[in-house]
Amino acid sequence: MKKIGMLVAITREMQAVLARYGRAVSEETRCGVRVLRYDMDGYELIVAGSGAGEIAAAAACALLIDRYEVGLVVNFGVVGGLSEEMTRTKTCVVERVVHYDFDTSACDGTLPGQYCEYPDVYLPATRALVERAIALAPELKAVTCASGDKFVEGRERKSALREQFGADICEMEAAAVVLTCDRSGVPCLLIKTVADALADGAEDFGTAVRHSAERCLDVADKIIREL
């Protein structure tokens, strides 16, 4: 039976998982990560609640791969929109990520946001899975995600990220997931739904996050079942 890892960051996203799948077959906490196991039709689903941010997400992703030996990592979650197109509840599949607050350019000549083993600032998600997701859910838009350990609020800050990196959305875990999976040779799929649009802030995010998380999981669940 194939094993699929699902990484979720915040409480509202985990609540969406529990509402959809119910009580897990087993539950444990490892390295501070809440891990739920579900026996699904044809596969085993291992859900890891990482907590917010790149460090927490990288640790949880590595745990899924190394301890639970998953063959695929799916990350779903809510994000901020960086363009007029990225309105609330707009759901996307991430095709590439830039870790925008990573910067070693002063000592090694790379660009801000660039890891030295990559040719540019963008970390690619698994292309075959992006294409498969769009085939199964044509309403999805393939996007560039700006990922960093900051909640980005307001039009000015969001527009600056879009201008510098050509990003469509922003959040706090995708770079960790893509980098950890790529280095481990494990495919990844990232499905994201906008909770706060270009001109929105923290209050708008708080109002929309539950519905956006549920919408995001709806799409992610549909794709997982068809992979």
PDB file of C-alpha atoms in Angstrom:
ATOM      1  CA  MET A   1       0.000   0.000   0.000  1.00  0.00           C
ATOM      2  CA  LYS A   2       1.382   3.391  -0.957  1.00  0.00           C
ATOM      3  CA  LYS A   3       1.986   5.986   1.733  1.00  0.00           C
ATOM      4  CA  ILE A   4       1.103   9.626   1.204  1.00  0.00           C
ATOM      5  CA  GLY A   5       2.271  12.297   3.610  1.00  0.00           C
ATOM      6  CA  MET A   6       0.136  15.389   4.175  1.00  0.00           C
ATOM      7  CA  LEU A   7       1.746  18.398   5.816  1.00  0.00           C
ATOM      8  CA  VAL A   8      -0.467  21.054   7.393  1.00  0.00           C
ATOM      9  CA  ALA A   9       0.761  24.092   9.286  1.00  0.00           C
ATOM     10  CA  ILE A  10      -1.930  25.876  11.256  1.00  0.00           C
ATOM     11  CA  THR A  11      -4.767  24.806  13.553  1.00  0.00           C
ATOM     12  CA  ARG A  12      -7.562  25.726  11.137  1.00  0.00           C
ATOM     13  CA  GLU A  13      -6.010  23.498   8.471  1.00  0.00           C
ATOM     14  CA  MET A  14      -5.757  20.579  10.904  1.00  0.00           C
ATOM     15  CA  GLN A  15      -9.386  21.163  11.894  1.00  0.00           C
ATOM     16  CA  ALA A  16     -10.338  20.812   8.228  1.00  0.00           C
ATOM     17  CA  VAL A  17      -8.503  17.475   8.111  1.00  0.00           C
ATOM     18  CA  LEU A  18     -10.293  16.192  11.216  1.00  0.00           C
ATOM     19  CA  ALA A  19     -13.670  17.361   9.920  1.00  0.00           C
ATOM     20  CA  ARG A  20     -13.176  15.530   6.633  1.00  0.00           C
ATOM     21  CA  TYR A  21     -11.465  12.310   7.739  1.00  0.00           C
ATOM     22  CA  GLY A  22     -12.656  11.928  11.323  1.00  0.00           C
ATOM     23  CA  ARG A  23     -10.804  10.056  14.021  1.00  0.00           C
ATOM     24  CA  ALA A  24      -7.444   8.675  12.960  1.00  0.00           C
ATOM     25  CA  VAL A  25      -6.507   5.007  13.157  1.00  0.00           C
ATOM     26  CA  SER A  26      -3.569   6.100  15.286  1.00  0.00           C
ATOM     27  CA  GLU A  27      -2.100   9.331  16.616  1.00  0.00           C
ATOM     28  CA  GLU A  28       1.259  10.162  18.144  1.00  0.00           C
ATOM     29  CA  THR A  29       3.579  13.097  18.715  1.00  0.00           C
ATOM     30  CA  ARG A  30       7.171  12.910  17.474  1.00  0.00           C
ATOM     31  CA  CYS A  31       9.676  15.729  17.735  1.00  0.00           C
ATOM     32  CA  GLY A  32       6.817  18.027  18.678  1.00  0.00           C
ATOM     33  CA  VAL A  33       4.858  17.141  15.521  1.00  0.00           C
ATOM     34  CA  ARG A  34       1.323  15.776  15.797  1.00  0.00           C
ATOM     35  CA  VAL A  35       1.018  12.800  13.448  1.00  0.00           C
ATOM     36  CA  LEU A  36      -2.275  11.174  12.433  1.00  0.00           C
ATOM     37  CA  ARG A  37      -2.557   7.962  10.404  1.00  0.00           C
ATOM     38  CA  TYR A  38      -5.563   7.073   8.228  1.00  0.00           C
ATOM     39  CA  ASP A  39      -6.221   3.907   6.228  1.00  0.00           C
ATOM     40  CA  MET A  40      -7.809   5.123   3.021  1.00  0.00           C
ATOM     41  CA  ASP A  41      -9.092   3.250  -0.015  1.00  0.00           C
ATOM     42  CA  GLY A  42      -5.876   2.025  -1.617  1.00  0.00           C
ATOM     43  CA  TYR A  43      -3.371   4.091   0.339  1.00  0.00           C
ATOM     44  CA  GLU A  44      -2.228   5.110   3.795  1.00  0.00           C
ATOM     45  CA  LEU A  45      -2.426   8.802   4.662  1.00  0.00           C
ATOM     46  CA  ILE A  46       0.017  10.192   7.228  1.00  0.00           C
ATOM     47  CA  VAL A  47      -0.902  13.730   8.335  1.00  0.00           C
ATOM     48  CA  ALA A  48       1.712  15.858  10.101  1.00  0.00           C
ATOM     49  CA  GLY A  49       0.778  19.073  11.871  1.00  0.00           C
ATOM     50  CA  SER A  50       3.969  21.080  11.684  1.00  0.00           C
ATOM     51  CA  GLY A  51       3.087  24.495  13.064  1.00  0.00           C
ATOM     52  CA  ALA A  52       3.774  27.686  11.127  1.00  0.00           C
ATOM     53  CA  GLY A  53       7.061  28.661   9.505  1.00  0.00           C
ATOM     54  CA  GLU A  54       9.891  27.235   7.414  1.00  0.00           C
ATOM     55  CA  ILE A  55      11.837  25.572  10.259  1.00  0.00           C
ATOM     56  CA  ALA A  56       8.809  23.737  11.631  1.00  0.00           C
ATOM     57  CA  ALA A  57       7.682  22.696   8.156  1.00  0.00           C
ATOM     58  CA  ALA A  58      11.128  21.400   7.169  1.00  0.00           C
ATOM     59  CA  ALA A  59      11.327  19.295  10.341  1.00  0.00           C
ATOM     60  CA  ALA A  60       7.853  17.831   9.834  1.00  0.00           C
ATOM     61  CA  CYS A  61       8.509  17.143   6.155  1.00  0.00           C
ATOM     62  CA  ALA A  62      11.773  15.330   6.952  1.00  0.00           C
ATOM     63  CA  LEU A  63       9.925  13.324   9.627  1.00  0.00           C
ATOM     64  CA  LEU A  64       7.300  12.204   7.098  1.00  0.00           C
ATOM     65  CA  ILE A  65       9.982  11.117   4.653  1.00  0.00           C
ATOM     66  CA  ASP A  66      12.485   9.508   7.020  1.00  0.00           C
ATOM     67  CA  ARG A  67      10.378   8.077   9.855  1.00  0.00           C
ATOM     68  CA  TYR A  68       7.147   7.278   8.030  1.00  0.00           C
ATOM     69  CA  GLU A  69       8.717   6.565   4.612  1.00  0.00           C
ATOM     70  CA  VAL A  70       6.065   8.340   2.555  1.00  0.00           C
ATOM     71  CA  GLY A  71       6.436   8.270  -1.209  1.00  0.00           C
ATOM     72  CA  LEU A  72       4.724  11.611  -1.786  1.00  0.00           C
ATOM     73  CA  VAL A  73       4.265  14.763   0.274  1.00  0.00           C
ATOM     74  CA  VAL A  74       1.136  16.865  -0.209  1.00  0.00           C
ATOM     75  CA  ASN A  75       1.049  20.298   1.396  1.00  0.00           C
ATOM     76  CA  PHE A  76      -2.242  22.168   1.415  1.00  0.00           C
ATOM     77  CA  GLY A  77      -2.931  25.473   3.102  1.00  0.00           C
ATOM     78  CA  VAL A  78      -4.051  29.066   3.031  1.00  0.00           C
ATOM     79  CA  VAL A  79      -2.014  31.900   1.519  1.00  0.00           C
ATOM     80  CA  GLY A  80      -1.965  35.602   0.728  1.00  0.00           C
ATOM     81  CA  GLY A  81      -2.671  36.849  -2.800  1.00  0.00           C
ATOM     82  CA  LEU A  82      -0.107  39.102  -4.498  1.00  0.00           C
ATOM     83  CA  SER A  83      -2.056  40.133  -7.600  1.00  0.00           C
ATOM     84  CA  GLU A  84      -5.541  41.313  -8.465  1.00  0.00           C
ATOM     85  CA  GLU A  85      -6.265  37.859  -9.905  1.00  0.00           C
ATOM     86  CA  MET A  86      -5.552  36.159  -6.586  1.00  0.00           C
ATOM     87  CA  THR A  87      -8.883  36.885  -4.910  1.00  0.00           C
ATOM     88  CA  ARG A  88     -10.195  35.166  -1.789  1.00  0.00           C
ATOM     89  CA  THR A  89     -10.846  31.415  -2.204  1.00  0.00           C
ATOM     90  CA  LYS A  90      -8.852  31.322  -5.444  1.00  0.00           C
ATOM     91  CA  THR A  91      -7.203  27.895  -5.391  1.00  0.00           C
ATOM     92  CA  CYS A  92      -3.818  27.238  -6.982  1.00  0.00           C
ATOM     93  CA  VAL A  93      -1.201  24.569  -7.553  1.00  0.00           C
ATOM     94  CA  VAL A  94       2.363  25.707  -6.860  1.00  0.00           C
ATOM     95  CA  GLU A  95       4.791  25.091  -9.718  1.00  0.00           C
ATOM     96  CA  ARG A  96       7.783  26.894  -8.190  1.00  0.00           C
ATOM     97  CA  VAL A  97       8.765  28.623  -4.956  1.00  0.00           C
ATOM     98  CA  VAL A  98      11.180  31.382  -4.033  1.00  0.00           C
ATOM     99  CA  HIS A  99      12.455  31.503  -0.433  1.00  0.00           C
ATOM    100  CA  TYR A 100      12.543  35.268  -0.502  1.00  0.00           C
ATOM    101  CA  ASP A 101      14.164  35.916   2.895  1.00  0.00           C
ATOM    102  CA  PHE A 102      17.042  33.487   2.273  1.00  0.00           C
ATOM    103  CA  ASP A 103      20.124  35.461   1.226  1.00  0.00           C
ATOM    104  CA  THR A 104      23.804  34.459   1.113  1.00  0.00           C
ATOM    105  CA  SER A 105      24.624  36.788  -1.789  1.00  0.00           C
ATOM    106  CA  ALA A 106      27.181  38.807   0.197  1.00  0.00           C
ATOM    107  CA  CYS A 107      29.542  35.847   0.544  1.00  0.00           C
ATOM    108  CA  ASP A 108      28.979  33.565  -2.459  1.00  0.00           C
ATOM    109  CA  GLY A 109      27.746  35.682  -5.371  1.00  0.00           C
ATOM    110  CA  THR A 110      24.291  34.101  -5.559  1.00  0.00           C
ATOM    111  CA  LEU A 111      21.136  36.140  -5.969  1.00  0.00           C
ATOM    112  CA  PRO A 112      18.951  37.007  -2.971  1.00  0.00           C
ATOM    113  CA  GLY A 113      16.680  33.990  -2.531  1.00  0.00           C
ATOM    114  CA  GLN A 114      18.964  31.608  -4.425  1.00  0.00           C
ATOM    115  CA  TYR A 115      20.337  28.328  -3.063  1.00  0.00           C
ATOM    116  CA  CYS A 116      23.732  27.583  -4.585  1.00  0.00           C
ATOM    117  CA  GLU A 117      22.728  24.164  -5.983  1.00  0.00           C
ATOM    118  CA  TYR A 118      19.952  25.703  -8.095  1.00  0.00           C
ATOM    119  CA  PRO A 119      20.464  27.749 -11.286  1.00  0.00           C
ATOM    120  CA  ASP A 120      18.236  30.619 -10.144  1.00  0.00           C
ATOM    121  CA  VAL A 121      16.056  31.700  -7.222  1.00  0.00           C
ATOM    122  CA  TYR A 122      13.216  29.293  -7.961  1.00  0.00           C
ATOM    123  CA  LEU A 123      12.765  25.890  -6.310  1.00  0.00           C
ATOM    124  CA  PRO A 124      10.657  23.694  -8.635  1.00  0.00           C
ATOM    125  CA  ALA A 125       7.787  21.545  -7.427  1.00  0.00           C
ATOM    126  CA  THR A 126       7.255  18.173  -9.133  1.00  0.00           C
ATOM    127  CA  ARG A 127       6.164  19.086 -12.667  1.00  0.00           C
ATOM    128  CA  ALA A 128       4.363  15.816 -13.432  1.00  0.00           C
ATOM    129  CA  LEU A 129       2.180  16.281 -10.347  1.00  0.00           C
ATOM    130  CA  VAL A 130       1.427  19.905 -11.226  1.00  0.00           C
ATOM    131  CA  GLU A 131       0.266  18.800 -14.665  1.00  0.00           C
ATOM    132  CA  ARG A 132      -1.745  15.928 -13.217  1.00  0.00           C
ATOM    133  CA  ALA A 133      -3.424  18.222 -10.699  1.00  0.00           C
ATOM    134  CA  ILE A 134      -4.507  20.654 -13.429  1.00  0.00           C
ATOM    135  CA  ALA A 135      -5.831  17.765 -15.534  1.00  0.00           C
ATOM    136  CA  LEU A 136      -7.943  16.578 -12.580  1.00  0.00           C
ATOM    137  CA  ALA A 137      -8.980  20.069 -11.438  1.00  0.00           C
ATOM    138  CA  PRO A 138      -8.851  22.438 -14.453  1.00  0.00           C
ATOM    139  CA  GLU A 139      -9.916  25.408 -12.321  1.00  0.00           C
ATOM    140  CA  LEU A 140      -6.488  25.402 -10.674  1.00  0.00           C
ATOM    141  CA  LYS A 141      -3.930  28.031 -11.673  1.00  0.00           C
ATOM    142  CA  ALA A 142      -0.234  27.123 -11.682  1.00  0.00           C
ATOM    143  CA  VAL A 143       1.556  29.784  -9.631  1.00  0.00           C
ATOM    144  CA  THR A 144       4.854  31.033  -8.273  1.00  0.00           C
ATOM    145  CA  CYS A 145       4.879  31.162  -4.481  1.00  0.00           C
ATOM    146  CA  ALA A 146       6.962  33.574  -2.383  1.00  0.00           C
ATOM    147  CA  SER A 147       7.707  31.775   0.871  1.00  0.00           C
ATOM    148  CA  GLY A 148       9.320  33.177   4.004  1.00  0.00           C
ATOM    149  CA  ASP A 149       8.980  33.455   7.770  1.00  0.00           C
ATOM    150  CA  LYS A 150       6.784  36.556   7.675  1.00  0.00           C
ATOM    151  CA  PHE A 151       3.076  37.263   7.545  1.00  0.00           C
ATOM    152  CA  VAL A 152       2.886  39.688   4.628  1.00  0.00           C
ATOM    153  CA  GLU A 153       0.199  42.321   5.111  1.00  0.00           C
ATOM    154  CA  GLY A 154      -1.020  45.146   2.902  1.00  0.00           C
ATOM    155  CA  ARG A 155      -0.840  46.090  -0.765  1.00  0.00           C
ATOM    156  CA  GLU A 156       2.591  47.769  -0.655  1.00  0.00           C
ATOM    157  CA  ARG A 157       4.484  44.812   0.813  1.00  0.00           C
ATOM    158  CA  LYS A 158       2.629  42.308  -1.344  1.00  0.00           C
ATOM    159  CA  SER A 159       3.199  44.291  -4.525  1.00  0.00           C
ATOM    160  CA  ALA A 160       6.931  44.494  -3.761  1.00  0.00           C
ATOM    161  CA  LEU A 161       7.171  40.690  -3.592  1.00  0.00           C
ATOM    162  CA  ARG A 162       5.326  40.348  -6.861  1.00  0.00           C
ATOM    163  CA  GLU A 163       7.533  42.922  -8.567  1.00  0.00           C
ATOM    164  CA  GLN A 164      10.807  41.396  -7.351  1.00  0.00           C
ATOM    165  CA  PHE A 165      10.032  37.712  -7.873  1.00  0.00           C
ATOM    166  CA  GLY A 166       6.999  37.534 -10.171  1.00  0.00           C
ATOM    167  CA  ALA A 167       5.142  35.695  -7.414  1.00  0.00           C
ATOM    168  CA  ASP A 168       1.384  35.179  -7.343  1.00  0.00           C
ATOM    169  CA  ILE A 169       0.934  34.136  -3.698  1.00  0.00           C
ATOM    170  CA  CYS A 170       2.867  34.244  -0.427  1.00  0.00           C
ATOM    171  CA  GLU A 171       2.991  32.016   2.649  1.00  0.00           C
ATOM    172  CA  MET A 172       5.388  30.539   5.229  1.00  0.00           C
ATOM    173  CA  GLU A 173       6.052  26.821   4.532  1.00  0.00           C
ATOM    174  CA  ALA A 174       6.298  26.016   0.825  1.00  0.00           C
ATOM    175  CA  ALA A 175      10.054  26.613   0.445  1.00  0.00           C
ATOM    176  CA  ALA A 176      10.744  24.159   3.272  1.00  0.00           C
ATOM    177  CA  VAL A 177       8.535  21.487   1.723  1.00  0.00           C
ATOM    178  CA  VAL A 178       9.885  21.801  -1.815  1.00  0.00           C
ATOM    179  CA  LEU A 179      13.541  22.009  -0.749  1.00  0.00           C
ATOM    180  CA  THR A 180      13.292  19.054   1.671  1.00  0.00           C
ATOM    181  CA  CYS A 181      11.438  16.885  -0.833  1.00  0.00           C
ATOM    182  CA  ASP A 182      13.788  17.755  -3.697  1.00  0.00           C
ATOM    183  CA  ARG A 183      16.876  16.962  -1.630  1.00  0.00           C
ATOM    184  CA  SER A 184      15.271  13.676  -0.520  1.00  0.00           C
ATOM    185  CA  GLY A 185      14.166  12.615  -3.995  1.00  0.00           C
ATOM    186  CA  VAL A 186      10.489  12.543  -2.953  1.00  0.00           C
ATOM    187  CA  PRO A 187       7.813  14.157  -5.157  1.00  0.00           C
ATOM    188  CA  CYS A 188       5.645  16.912  -3.708  1.00  0.00           C
ATOM    189  CA  LEU A 189       2.348  18.560  -4.531  1.00  0.00           C
ATOM    190  CA  LEU A 190       1.311  21.918  -3.058  1.00  0.00           C
ATOM    191  CA  ILE A 191      -2.299  23.092  -3.226  1.00  0.00           C
ATOM    192  CA  LYS A 192      -3.014  26.572  -1.829  1.00  0.00           C
ATOM    193  CA  THR A 193      -6.128  28.739  -1.415  1.00  0.00           C
ATOM    194  CA  VAL A 194      -6.087  32.505  -0.954  1.00  0.00           C
ATOM    195  CA  ALA A 195      -7.415  33.717   2.408  1.00  0.00           C
ATOM    196  CA  ASP A 196      -6.316  37.361   2.143  1.00  0.00           C
ATOM    197  CA  ALA A 197      -6.235  39.163  -1.191  1.00  0.00           C
ATOM    198  CA  LEU A 198      -3.866  41.903  -2.371  1.00  0.00           C
ATOM    199  CA  ALA A 199      -5.289  44.742  -0.290  1.00  0.00           C
ATOM    200  CA  ASP A 200      -6.272  42.594   2.715  1.00  0.00           C
ATOM    201  CA  GLY A 201      -4.501  42.202   6.039  1.00  0.00           C
ATOM    202  CA  ALA A 202      -4.436  40.073   9.166  1.00  0.00           C
ATOM    203  CA  GLU A 203      -8.056  40.750  10.100  1.00  0.00           C
ATOM    204  CA  ASP A 204      -9.276  39.664   6.660  1.00  0.00           C
ATOM    205  CA  PHE A 205      -7.111  36.548   6.868  1.00  0.00           C
ATOM    206  CA  GLY A 206      -8.655  35.605  10.208  1.00  0.00           C
ATOM    207  CA  THR A 207     -12.163  35.989   8.814  1.00  0.00           C
ATOM    208  CA  ALA A 208     -11.581  33.925   5.662  1.00  0.00           C
ATOM    209  CA  VAL A 209      -9.098  31.287   6.804  1.00  0.00           C
ATOM    210  CA  ARG A 210     -11.550  28.559   7.809  1.00  0.00           C
ATOM    211  CA  HIS A 211     -13.511  28.571   4.565  1.00  0.00           C
ATOM    212  CA  SER A 212     -10.309  28.830   2.527  1.00  0.00           C
ATOM    213  CA  ALA A 213      -8.733  25.880   4.361  1.00  0.00           C
ATOM    214  CA  GLU A 214     -11.815  23.738   3.743  1.00  0.00           C
ATOM    215  CA  ARG A 215     -11.882  24.707   0.065  1.00  0.00           C
ATOM    216  CA  CYS A 216      -8.186  23.906  -0.264  1.00  0.00           C
ATOM    217  CA  LEU A 217      -8.567  20.469   1.308  1.00  0.00           C
ATOM    218  CA  ASP A 218     -11.545  19.711  -0.952  1.00  0.00           C
ATOM    219  CA  VAL A 219      -9.330  20.136  -4.005  1.00  0.00           C
ATOM    220  CA  ALA A 220      -6.295  18.408  -2.489  1.00  0.00           C
ATOM    221  CA  ASP A 221      -8.386  15.408  -1.424  1.00  0.00           C
ATOM    222  CA  LYS A 222      -9.885  15.075  -4.906  1.00  0.00           C
ATOM    223  CA  ILE A 223      -6.438  15.024  -6.494  1.00  0.00           C
ATOM    224  CA  ILE A 224      -4.925  12.595  -3.980  1.00  0.00           C
ATOM    225  CA  ARG A 225      -7.698  10.066  -4.584  1.00  0.00           C
ATOM    226  CA  GLU A 226      -7.026  10.114  -8.329  1.00  0.00           C
ATOM    227  CA  LEU A 227      -3.218   9.936  -8.304  1.00  0.00           C
TER     228      LEU A 227
END
